[in-house]
Amino acid sequence: MRILVRRVGLGVLIAGLASLLLFVGAIQFTNRSDFCTTCHYMQPFYDAWAASSHHNVPCRDCHYEPGYSNVVKGKIRDMNQLVKYWTNAYRKSKPWAEIADESCLRSGCHSERLLHGRVMFGRVNFDHKPHLERMRRGKKLKCTSCHSQIVQGEHMKVTEATCIICHFKLDEKGESNSRCTICHDPPTTIAGQEPPKYDHVGVIQRKLDCIKCHGSMVVGDGVVPRERCYSCHWDRERLDKYSNTDLMHSTHITEHKIECDLCHLSMQHKSTFKEQVIPDCQTCHEGFHEAQKDLFVGHGGIGVADQPNPMFEKGISCQGCHIVHTSADSAGFTGQTFLASGASCESCHGAGYSRLLDNWKKTAQTKVNEVSKALGEANHLRQQRVASRPSEVAEDSLLNEADYNFNMVQKGKPIHNIVYANRLLDAAYDRLQKFFESAKPGYRLAALEGKDEVVPSGCLNCHIGIENVDAQIFGVTYSHQRHLVKAQQTCNRCHSNQRRHGELIVQKRDCLSCHHSQTARECGYCHTAQQAILDGKSADLPVTSPDVMIAAGTGCRDCHERPDRQIVRPVSQRCADCHDNTYADRHRQWLEEFVALQRRVDSLLAQVGALPVTSERQSAVEPIRKHLEAITADGSRGTHNHSEQMRILEADAGKLTALLKTQG
């Protein structure tokens, strides 16, 4: 009997140990991630995990919450799913897996994610802390609210569709959480980094709304069709709660993880402008602005590569520039038309940008006139050929192509894409030249102004015609024509965008190192304003006679050149080198008298400027203002042609004083 008991006990012990080993082995075997593929529908999820950044993390570490009890619960749940699979019962219910925040934030994984602060997700500034610790639009979010368990074959990737629906879907009050600066920093120039195409510093300072230029950035409304509920639910008790949005979101977002786009229709965050350049006016006025649109989009020209306007590429709509209201009255019905002007440029880019628009118009009109003249000559020549040989076909492809490009620019208005318009006109002129070479051998058109003259540069996307603009720098008139066209210098020789768009980085010594080494060149070549005042021939000042020293044969270098041949601004004591010592004191007195008179005129101008504006007063003040600007630009403080400059300032002070007395 004892032997039997021993044998039974030994058998039970062996069976127990075997069962324990089998249980432990089963636990370890089922802990392997590839065991999940026992169920065939798990294969896509496994493949996505294997190719993801989490491929070194076992499935159980995410799908089982930390803690032994949670592991046991997970095993029981998974065993239940396995039994359903073997018995085909899974076909009656959809298997679903959840990942708790505790799994993501466990030690050794993303436990410090909430401490990291803002991170960059693409071009979006994102901070995990407010999304996980605060209610968002009244909803409690989880890690998997944004990180999908599978999306487009990827595992635990951010579903951007979720972000878009949450931020742009209107709530019951018609409001959304779509303020641009929540996610995007306005592009600004940062030292050491590649400058943006457009520095938004001015936009920030003027507190402009992004939608003013970029228009609507949302496609779709993200509504939830009731029919979508039927893909998961059939019982009426649940379907009747369709309108209870708080319950829907707490159940599907906070308590469980359901992809937003399984319920919501798709929404997209992108510019709608490129899909529809012209607003709804074209519903009735079909093709009314097609030429402007084609030019703005930069497409359709003959022999010219596509060149979209940079503003089109950034999704800025017509209304971004057409902001100036003008009344339109027809048959008693009054409306408004939106036009563009220099004020449009300055509303976004700041003061001074209207000059850029004016230069575009001037440069483009000059080239349009030249091409138009050549086109007229070509058409006249073709008509003569037809008259002499009526039996021949009058069509000429070169002339037709030139005419097409020209009309595209003329009807589309060059300012809608000044770079593309410039290239279209160049291409038209080239075809006209080839037409004349064929139709009238020996005849050659004059060179087209501005064609292939300036070294190619990104600056020319905006600064078309800059070669015809003169500027004042270091007291001299700077000619872009001489430097960009004749000397073929590049813009970055003097300007930089690293800290501020177009910042002048060249210094006076940089100019002097080149110009003052050219001893054979006359000073007036650069110092045109000063030379004109000295010669008594200034277009900006009513000087009537030359400086006495110039009349006596004294040159600029006699005063400005040191014995070591360095060019400097002379001091008063320099006068004593040629005259007696009293001339140094006399020159100092000249300077004091001149500066005092200059300040007086400036003060009187300010007082007159504060008076109500009238056309008469404006016409009287404007010449005086130009006199003061020219004298200031001269920079000699009255040394150059002293008597004439003093005479002009005294006369101007008298006129301003008289204007103030009249007002009084």
Short mmCIF file of C-alpha atoms in Angstrom, two decimals, residues 189-661:
data_model
loop_
_atom_site.label_atom_id
_atom_site.label_comp_id
_atom_site.label_asym_id
_atom_site.label_seq_id
_atom_site.Cartn_x
_atom_site.Cartn_y
_atom_site.Cartn_z
CA THR A 189 15.37 85.43 -40.51
CA ILE A 190 17.60 83.76 -37.91
CA ALA A 191 21.36 84.33 -37.86
CA GLY A 192 23.28 81.35 -39.18
CA GLN A 193 20.25 79.73 -40.81
CA GLU A 194 18.95 79.77 -44.36
CA PRO A 195 16.70 82.85 -44.63
CA PRO A 196 13.02 82.20 -45.47
CA LYS A 197 11.59 83.26 -48.82
CA TYR A 198 9.61 85.90 -46.97
CA ASP A 199 10.56 87.30 -43.57
CA HIS A 200 7.36 87.63 -41.49
CA VAL A 201 8.79 90.14 -38.99
CA GLY A 202 6.58 92.89 -40.43
CA VAL A 203 3.54 90.61 -40.27
CA ILE A 204 4.19 89.99 -36.57
CA GLN A 205 4.72 93.68 -35.80
CA ARG A 206 1.51 94.70 -37.60
CA LYS A 207 -0.43 91.75 -36.11
CA LEU A 208 -1.78 90.71 -39.49
CA ASP A 209 -4.11 87.73 -39.69
CA CYS A 210 -2.55 84.82 -41.63
CA ILE A 211 -5.78 84.31 -43.55
CA LYS A 212 -5.38 87.77 -45.08
CA CYS A 213 -2.71 86.44 -47.42
CA HIS A 214 -3.01 82.68 -47.29
CA GLY A 215 -6.81 82.45 -47.38
CA SER A 216 -8.64 79.37 -46.11
CA MET A 217 -6.33 76.47 -45.28
CA VAL A 218 -9.04 73.85 -44.68
CA VAL A 219 -10.70 71.42 -47.06
CA GLY A 220 -13.71 69.47 -45.77
CA ASP A 221 -15.84 69.85 -42.65
CA GLY A 222 -15.18 66.57 -40.78
CA VAL A 223 -18.84 65.79 -40.15
CA VAL A 224 -19.89 62.33 -38.86
CA PRO A 225 -22.50 60.68 -41.10
CA ARG A 226 -24.90 58.57 -39.05
CA GLU A 227 -24.38 55.72 -41.49
CA ARG A 228 -20.79 55.26 -40.27
CA CYS A 229 -22.06 54.09 -36.88
CA TYR A 230 -23.48 50.97 -38.59
CA SER A 231 -20.01 49.70 -39.43
CA CYS A 232 -19.58 48.80 -35.74
CA HIS A 233 -23.00 49.03 -34.06
CA TRP A 234 -26.44 47.64 -34.85
CA ASP A 235 -28.36 47.85 -31.57
CA ARG A 236 -30.81 50.76 -31.45
CA GLU A 237 -29.93 51.66 -27.84
CA ARG A 238 -26.48 52.76 -28.90
CA LEU A 239 -27.53 54.29 -32.20
CA ASP A 240 -30.04 56.50 -30.43
CA LYS A 241 -27.13 58.21 -28.61
CA TYR A 242 -25.66 59.46 -31.91
CA SER A 243 -26.26 63.14 -31.08
CA ASN A 244 -24.64 62.92 -27.63
CA THR A 245 -21.20 64.13 -28.73
CA ASP A 246 -19.74 64.20 -25.21
CA LEU A 247 -20.65 60.54 -24.68
CA MET A 248 -19.38 59.61 -28.14
CA HIS A 249 -15.99 61.19 -27.53
CA SER A 250 -15.53 59.93 -23.98
CA THR A 251 -16.36 56.38 -25.12
CA HIS A 252 -14.34 56.38 -28.34
CA ILE A 253 -11.39 58.59 -27.30
CA THR A 254 -10.94 58.54 -23.52
CA GLU A 255 -12.13 55.01 -22.66
CA HIS A 256 -11.18 53.34 -25.92
CA LYS A 257 -9.07 54.06 -28.94
CA ILE A 258 -11.09 54.48 -32.12
CA GLU A 259 -9.49 56.23 -35.11
CA CYS A 260 -11.11 59.62 -35.66
CA ASP A 261 -11.39 59.11 -39.40
CA LEU A 262 -13.44 55.94 -38.90
CA CYS A 263 -16.27 58.25 -37.83
CA HIS A 264 -15.40 61.69 -39.22
CA LEU A 265 -15.25 62.51 -42.90
CA SER A 266 -11.80 63.54 -44.13
CA MET A 267 -10.42 67.03 -43.58
CA GLN A 268 -7.24 68.45 -45.11
CA HIS A 269 -5.02 71.29 -43.96
CA LYS A 270 -3.74 72.92 -47.14
CA SER A 271 -4.10 76.02 -49.25
CA THR A 272 -7.27 75.97 -51.31
CA PHE A 273 -6.01 78.86 -53.43
CA LYS A 274 -3.95 76.84 -55.89
CA GLU A 275 -6.97 74.72 -56.79
CA GLN A 276 -9.05 77.81 -57.49
CA VAL A 277 -6.99 80.90 -58.28
CA ILE A 278 -10.01 83.00 -59.24
CA PRO A 279 -12.88 83.25 -56.73
CA ASP A 280 -16.51 82.31 -57.36
CA CYS A 281 -17.00 85.26 -59.76
CA GLN A 282 -16.09 82.91 -62.60
CA THR A 283 -19.35 81.03 -62.06
CA CYS A 284 -20.94 83.77 -64.16
CA HIS A 285 -17.96 85.65 -65.59
CA GLU A 286 -16.26 82.66 -67.17
CA GLY A 287 -12.64 83.19 -68.20
CA PHE A 288 -12.73 86.83 -67.12
CA HIS A 289 -9.28 86.80 -65.47
CA GLU A 290 -7.66 83.90 -67.31
CA ALA A 291 -4.73 85.99 -68.58
CA GLN A 292 -3.97 87.26 -65.07
CA LYS A 293 -4.28 83.75 -63.70
CA ASP A 294 -1.95 82.22 -66.31
CA LEU A 295 0.66 84.90 -65.67
CA PHE A 296 0.35 84.55 -61.89
CA VAL A 297 0.63 80.75 -62.10
CA GLY A 298 3.57 81.22 -64.51
CA HIS A 299 2.44 78.71 -67.10
CA GLY A 300 1.52 78.71 -70.76
CA GLY A 301 4.15 80.89 -72.41
CA ILE A 302 5.92 79.77 -75.57
CA GLY A 303 9.61 79.00 -75.30
CA VAL A 304 9.75 79.94 -71.62
CA ALA A 305 10.03 77.52 -68.68
CA ASP A 306 7.26 77.65 -66.09
CA GLN A 307 7.93 80.22 -63.37
CA PRO A 308 5.15 80.57 -60.76
CA ASN A 309 4.92 83.77 -58.78
CA PRO A 310 6.44 83.03 -55.31
CA MET A 311 3.23 84.36 -53.76
CA PHE A 312 1.22 81.77 -55.70
CA GLU A 313 3.54 79.02 -54.45
CA LYS A 314 2.83 80.15 -50.88
CA GLY A 315 -0.92 80.05 -51.47
CA ILE A 316 -1.54 83.80 -51.31
CA SER A 317 -4.82 84.63 -52.99
CA CYS A 318 -5.83 87.56 -55.16
CA GLN A 319 -7.38 89.24 -52.12
CA GLY A 320 -3.97 89.28 -50.45
CA CYS A 321 -3.03 92.24 -52.69
CA HIS A 322 -6.37 93.49 -54.01
CA ILE A 323 -7.40 95.24 -50.80
CA VAL A 324 -8.02 98.82 -51.92
CA HIS A 325 -11.71 99.63 -52.22
CA THR A 326 -12.98 101.73 -55.08
CA SER A 327 -16.62 102.54 -55.72
CA ALA A 328 -18.33 101.19 -58.82
CA ASP A 329 -21.64 102.89 -59.64
CA SER A 330 -23.69 101.62 -62.56
CA ALA A 331 -27.32 102.56 -63.26
CA GLY A 332 -27.92 103.49 -59.65
CA PHE A 333 -26.45 100.29 -58.19
CA THR A 334 -23.37 100.97 -56.10
CA GLY A 335 -20.77 98.33 -55.35
CA GLN A 336 -17.08 98.04 -54.67
CA THR A 337 -14.14 96.71 -56.63
CA PHE A 338 -10.95 95.59 -54.92
CA LEU A 339 -7.80 96.97 -56.51
CA ALA A 340 -4.11 96.56 -55.74
CA SER A 341 -1.77 99.48 -55.09
CA GLY A 342 1.44 100.32 -53.30
CA ALA A 343 -0.56 100.35 -50.06
CA SER A 344 -1.19 96.64 -50.61
CA CYS A 345 2.55 95.93 -50.58
CA GLU A 346 3.20 98.06 -47.52
CA SER A 347 0.34 96.53 -45.52
CA CYS A 348 2.41 93.31 -45.32
CA HIS A 349 5.99 94.21 -46.18
CA GLY A 350 6.26 97.61 -44.50
CA ALA A 351 6.97 101.17 -45.59
CA GLY A 352 8.97 101.62 -48.76
CA TYR A 353 7.77 98.56 -50.66
CA SER A 354 5.45 100.65 -52.79
CA ARG A 355 8.60 101.94 -54.53
CA LEU A 356 9.30 98.38 -55.61
CA LEU A 357 5.88 98.17 -57.25
CA ASP A 358 6.43 101.51 -58.98
CA ASN A 359 9.76 100.27 -60.31
CA TRP A 360 8.13 97.08 -61.60
CA LYS A 361 5.54 99.09 -63.48
CA LYS A 362 8.10 101.48 -64.93
CA THR A 363 10.52 98.73 -66.00
CA ALA A 364 7.79 96.51 -67.44
CA GLN A 365 6.14 99.37 -69.32
CA THR A 366 9.45 100.35 -70.91
CA LYS A 367 10.02 96.82 -72.16
CA VAL A 368 6.36 96.42 -73.24
CA ASN A 369 6.66 99.60 -75.32
CA GLU A 370 9.84 98.36 -77.01
CA VAL A 371 8.38 94.94 -77.83
CA SER A 372 5.11 96.54 -78.98
CA LYS A 373 7.01 98.81 -81.37
CA ALA A 374 8.99 95.89 -82.81
CA LEU A 375 5.82 93.82 -83.10
CA GLY A 376 4.10 96.63 -85.00
CA GLU A 377 7.01 96.83 -87.44
CA ALA A 378 6.92 93.06 -87.92
CA ASN A 379 3.18 93.02 -88.60
CA HIS A 380 3.56 95.89 -91.07
CA LEU A 381 6.31 93.96 -92.87
CA ARG A 382 4.14 90.85 -93.00
CA GLN A 383 1.26 92.83 -94.51
CA GLN A 384 3.62 94.14 -97.19
CA ARG A 385 4.70 90.60 -98.01
CA VAL A 386 1.09 89.47 -98.26
CA ALA A 387 0.23 92.38 -100.59
CA SER A 388 3.11 91.56 -102.90
CA ARG A 389 2.50 87.80 -102.82
CA PRO A 390 -1.21 87.28 -102.06
CA SER A 391 -1.18 83.67 -103.13
CA GLU A 392 1.25 82.72 -100.35
CA VAL A 393 0.16 81.82 -96.83
CA ALA A 394 0.63 84.85 -94.59
CA GLU A 395 1.04 82.89 -91.37
CA ASP A 396 4.48 83.02 -89.77
CA SER A 397 5.03 80.88 -86.65
CA LEU A 398 7.75 83.14 -85.20
CA LEU A 399 5.56 86.21 -85.41
CA ASN A 400 2.55 84.35 -84.04
CA GLU A 401 4.53 83.05 -81.08
CA ALA A 402 5.92 86.52 -80.34
CA ASP A 403 2.42 87.97 -80.53
CA TYR A 404 1.10 85.28 -78.16
CA ASN A 405 3.76 85.92 -75.48
CA PHE A 406 3.32 89.69 -75.80
CA ASN A 407 -0.47 89.49 -75.39
CA MET A 408 -0.11 87.18 -72.42
CA VAL A 409 1.94 89.85 -70.66
CA GLN A 410 -0.09 92.85 -71.78
CA LYS A 411 -3.48 91.35 -70.91
CA GLY A 412 -2.27 89.55 -67.80
CA LYS A 413 -0.56 92.68 -66.37
CA PRO A 414 3.22 92.23 -65.77
CA ILE A 415 3.04 92.91 -62.03
CA HIS A 416 1.17 89.62 -61.49
CA ASN A 417 4.46 87.82 -62.17
CA ILE A 418 7.18 90.31 -63.02
CA VAL A 419 9.92 87.66 -63.53
CA TYR A 420 7.83 85.48 -65.84
CA ALA A 421 6.55 88.54 -67.72
CA ASN A 422 10.13 89.70 -68.23
CA ARG A 423 11.12 86.32 -69.68
CA LEU A 424 8.04 86.22 -71.93
CA LEU A 425 8.93 89.63 -73.36
CA ASP A 426 12.53 88.54 -73.90
CA ALA A 427 11.33 85.40 -75.71
CA ALA A 428 8.94 87.47 -77.85
CA TYR A 429 11.77 89.86 -78.80
CA ASP A 430 14.06 86.95 -79.72
CA ARG A 431 11.39 85.57 -82.07
CA LEU A 432 10.87 88.99 -83.63
CA GLN A 433 14.59 89.28 -84.26
CA LYS A 434 14.59 85.87 -85.99
CA PHE A 435 11.54 86.94 -88.02
CA PHE A 436 13.34 90.05 -89.29
CA GLU A 437 16.49 88.05 -90.08
CA SER A 438 14.36 85.86 -92.35
CA ALA A 439 11.98 88.45 -93.79
CA LYS A 440 14.35 91.39 -94.06
CA PRO A 441 18.00 90.26 -94.27
CA GLY A 442 20.47 92.71 -92.82
CA TYR A 443 17.96 94.40 -90.54
CA ARG A 444 18.57 94.06 -86.82
CA LEU A 445 16.47 95.23 -83.90
CA ALA A 446 18.04 97.44 -81.25
CA ALA A 447 19.11 95.69 -78.05
CA LEU A 448 16.19 95.23 -75.65
CA GLU A 449 16.72 97.17 -72.43
CA GLY A 450 17.31 94.96 -69.41
CA LYS A 451 17.75 91.73 -71.37
CA ASP A 452 20.52 89.49 -70.00
CA GLU A 453 22.37 92.47 -68.54
CA VAL A 454 22.50 91.62 -64.85
CA VAL A 455 24.22 88.58 -63.31
CA PRO A 456 21.39 86.08 -62.49
CA SER A 457 20.37 86.19 -58.85
CA GLY A 458 17.44 85.23 -56.63
CA CYS A 459 17.13 88.93 -55.82
CA LEU A 460 15.76 89.49 -59.32
CA ASN A 461 12.58 87.63 -58.38
CA CYS A 462 11.52 90.93 -56.84
CA HIS A 463 14.07 93.58 -57.77
CA ILE A 464 13.46 93.60 -61.51
CA GLY A 465 14.87 96.81 -63.02
CA ILE A 466 17.13 97.54 -60.06
CA GLU A 467 19.91 98.27 -62.56
CA ASN A 468 18.08 101.49 -63.45
CA VAL A 469 17.80 102.70 -59.85
CA ASP A 470 20.32 105.05 -58.23
CA ALA A 471 20.72 105.27 -54.47
CA GLN A 472 22.47 107.53 -51.99
CA ILE A 473 25.16 105.84 -49.90
CA PHE A 474 28.01 107.32 -47.89
CA GLY A 475 27.18 110.73 -49.33
CA VAL A 476 27.53 109.68 -52.96
CA THR A 477 25.11 108.61 -55.67
CA TYR A 478 25.44 104.87 -56.15
CA SER A 479 24.66 103.63 -59.67
CA HIS A 480 23.35 100.07 -59.86
CA GLN A 481 23.77 100.32 -63.64
CA ARG A 482 27.54 100.74 -63.36
CA HIS A 483 28.02 98.01 -60.79
CA LEU A 484 25.49 95.35 -61.86
CA VAL A 485 25.60 95.77 -65.64
CA LYS A 486 28.99 97.22 -66.53
CA ALA A 487 31.05 95.70 -63.72
CA GLN A 488 28.86 92.53 -63.52
CA GLN A 489 28.94 92.50 -59.74
CA THR A 490 26.47 90.37 -57.74
CA CYS A 491 23.98 91.63 -55.18
CA ASN A 492 25.63 89.78 -52.29
CA ARG A 493 28.75 91.90 -52.79
CA CYS A 494 26.96 94.66 -50.89
CA HIS A 495 23.80 93.06 -49.41
CA SER A 496 23.01 90.08 -47.17
CA ASN A 497 19.84 88.31 -46.01
CA GLN A 498 21.44 86.52 -43.07
CA ARG A 499 20.24 88.89 -40.34
CA ARG A 500 17.81 91.13 -42.18
CA HIS A 501 16.49 91.07 -45.71
CA GLY A 502 18.69 93.17 -47.98
CA GLU A 503 20.91 94.40 -45.14
CA LEU A 504 23.72 96.62 -46.41
CA ILE A 505 26.96 94.93 -45.35
CA VAL A 506 29.43 96.83 -47.48
CA GLN A 507 31.37 99.52 -45.65
CA LYS A 508 32.80 102.76 -46.93
CA ARG A 509 36.34 101.43 -46.84
CA ASP A 510 35.24 98.56 -49.13
CA CYS A 511 34.15 101.09 -51.75
CA LEU A 512 37.25 103.20 -51.28
CA SER A 513 39.60 100.25 -51.63
CA CYS A 514 38.45 100.00 -55.24
CA HIS A 515 37.44 103.49 -56.28
CA HIS A 516 40.20 105.53 -54.65
CA SER A 517 42.82 103.25 -56.13
CA GLN A 518 41.70 104.38 -59.60
CA THR A 519 43.63 107.64 -59.57
CA ALA A 520 42.85 108.37 -63.21
CA ARG A 521 39.11 108.54 -62.59
CA GLU A 522 37.53 111.89 -61.79
CA CYS A 523 35.85 112.22 -58.36
CA GLY A 524 32.61 113.38 -59.96
CA TYR A 525 32.18 109.93 -61.53
CA CYS A 526 30.85 108.74 -58.15
CA HIS A 527 30.26 112.00 -56.29
CA THR A 528 27.80 113.36 -58.84
CA ALA A 529 25.69 115.33 -56.36
CA GLN A 530 28.71 117.08 -54.84
CA GLN A 531 30.26 117.79 -58.24
CA ALA A 532 27.01 119.33 -59.50
CA ILE A 533 26.83 121.70 -56.52
CA LEU A 534 30.46 122.69 -56.94
CA ASP A 535 29.95 123.32 -60.66
CA GLY A 536 26.76 125.31 -60.03
CA LYS A 537 24.74 122.95 -62.25
CA SER A 538 22.71 120.92 -59.73
CA ALA A 539 19.32 119.66 -60.91
CA ASP A 540 18.10 119.50 -57.29
CA LEU A 541 19.31 122.93 -56.11
CA PRO A 542 18.84 126.35 -57.77
CA VAL A 543 22.57 127.13 -57.72
CA THR A 544 23.47 129.82 -60.25
CA SER A 545 27.27 130.02 -60.09
CA PRO A 546 30.16 127.61 -59.44
CA ASP A 547 32.20 127.44 -56.27
CA VAL A 548 34.94 130.10 -56.30
CA MET A 549 37.66 127.49 -55.75
CA ILE A 550 36.45 125.38 -58.68
CA ALA A 551 36.37 128.52 -60.82
CA ALA A 552 39.97 129.18 -59.77
CA GLY A 553 41.05 125.69 -60.88
CA THR A 554 41.17 123.96 -57.48
CA GLY A 555 40.32 120.25 -57.69
CA CYS A 556 38.82 117.83 -55.17
CA ARG A 557 42.15 116.18 -54.43
CA ASP A 558 43.71 119.52 -53.47
CA CYS A 559 41.61 119.44 -50.30
CA HIS A 560 40.79 115.75 -49.81
CA GLU A 561 44.10 114.00 -50.57
CA ARG A 562 46.79 113.61 -47.92
CA PRO A 563 50.50 113.47 -48.71
CA ASP A 564 50.35 109.64 -48.48
CA ARG A 565 47.65 109.79 -51.22
CA GLN A 566 44.89 108.69 -48.84
CA ILE A 567 41.51 110.33 -49.53
CA VAL A 568 39.97 111.83 -46.37
CA ARG A 569 37.34 114.32 -45.21
CA PRO A 570 39.43 117.43 -44.56
CA VAL A 571 39.32 119.34 -41.29
CA SER A 572 39.23 123.14 -40.98
CA GLN A 573 42.96 123.29 -40.42
CA ARG A 574 43.43 122.00 -43.97
CA CYS A 575 42.48 125.48 -45.23
CA ALA A 576 45.55 126.91 -43.51
CA ASP A 577 47.81 124.68 -45.61
CA CYS A 578 47.14 126.96 -48.59
CA HIS A 579 45.85 130.13 -46.91
CA ASP A 580 46.80 131.88 -43.70
CA ASN A 581 45.67 130.61 -40.28
CA THR A 582 42.58 132.85 -40.20
CA TYR A 583 41.01 130.67 -42.90
CA ALA A 584 40.78 127.73 -40.49
CA ASP A 585 38.74 129.84 -38.06
CA ARG A 586 36.67 131.24 -40.90
CA HIS A 587 35.81 127.71 -42.06
CA ARG A 588 34.72 126.72 -38.55
CA GLN A 589 32.45 129.78 -38.46
CA TRP A 590 30.99 128.77 -41.85
CA LEU A 591 30.16 125.35 -40.49
CA GLU A 592 28.45 126.73 -37.37
CA GLU A 593 26.36 129.23 -39.35
CA PHE A 594 25.38 126.66 -41.94
CA VAL A 595 24.37 123.95 -39.44
CA ALA A 596 22.28 126.47 -37.46
CA LEU A 597 20.50 127.62 -40.63
CA GLN A 598 19.96 124.05 -41.79
CA ARG A 599 18.36 123.13 -38.47
CA ARG A 600 16.17 126.23 -38.61
CA VAL A 601 14.82 125.30 -42.05
CA ASP A 602 14.21 121.74 -40.85
CA SER A 603 12.28 123.04 -37.83
CA LEU A 604 10.20 125.43 -39.97
CA LEU A 605 9.38 122.56 -42.33
CA ALA A 606 8.10 120.51 -39.40
CA GLN A 607 5.90 123.41 -38.23
CA VAL A 608 4.44 123.92 -41.71
CA GLY A 609 3.93 120.19 -42.04
CA ALA A 610 1.72 120.22 -38.96
CA LEU A 611 -0.71 122.64 -40.64
CA PRO A 612 -3.78 121.44 -42.57
CA VAL A 613 -2.76 120.16 -45.98
CA THR A 614 -3.71 122.30 -48.98
CA SER A 615 -2.58 121.99 -52.59
CA GLU A 616 -1.12 125.52 -52.56
CA ARG A 617 0.88 124.94 -49.41
CA GLN A 618 2.02 121.53 -50.67
CA SER A 619 3.33 122.98 -53.94
CA ALA A 620 5.22 125.64 -52.01
CA VAL A 621 6.76 123.25 -49.48
CA GLU A 622 7.78 120.37 -51.77
CA PRO A 623 10.67 122.25 -53.54
CA ILE A 624 12.04 123.37 -50.17
CA ARG A 625 11.94 119.80 -48.91
CA LYS A 626 13.91 118.66 -51.96
CA HIS A 627 16.46 121.45 -51.41
CA LEU A 628 17.04 120.28 -47.85
CA GLU A 629 17.37 116.63 -48.93
CA ALA A 630 19.94 117.57 -51.61
CA ILE A 631 21.97 119.71 -49.18
CA THR A 632 21.93 116.92 -46.59
CA ALA A 633 23.03 114.37 -49.22
CA ASP A 634 25.95 116.63 -50.18
CA GLY A 635 27.33 116.09 -46.68
CA SER A 636 29.83 118.96 -46.76
CA ARG A 637 27.86 121.10 -44.26
CA GLY A 638 27.98 124.03 -46.62
CA THR A 639 31.66 123.82 -47.53
CA HIS A 640 30.91 123.05 -51.19
CA ASN A 641 29.78 126.31 -52.84
CA HIS A 642 29.14 127.87 -49.44
CA SER A 643 27.65 131.15 -50.61
CA GLU A 644 25.12 129.45 -52.91
CA GLN A 645 24.00 126.89 -50.31
CA MET A 646 23.58 129.65 -47.68
CA ARG A 647 21.61 131.78 -50.15
CA ILE A 648 19.22 128.90 -50.92
CA LEU A 649 18.64 128.04 -47.25
CA GLU A 650 18.03 131.68 -46.29
CA ALA A 651 15.51 132.05 -49.12
CA ASP A 652 13.74 128.84 -48.08
CA ALA A 653 13.63 129.94 -44.42
CA GLY A 654 12.02 133.22 -45.51
CA LYS A 655 9.34 131.41 -47.56
CA LEU A 656 8.49 129.05 -44.70
CA THR A 657 8.28 131.92 -42.21
CA ALA A 658 5.89 133.73 -44.55
CA LEU A 659 3.69 130.61 -44.81
CA LEU A 660 3.48 130.38 -41.01
CA LYS A 661 2.56 134.06 -40.71
#
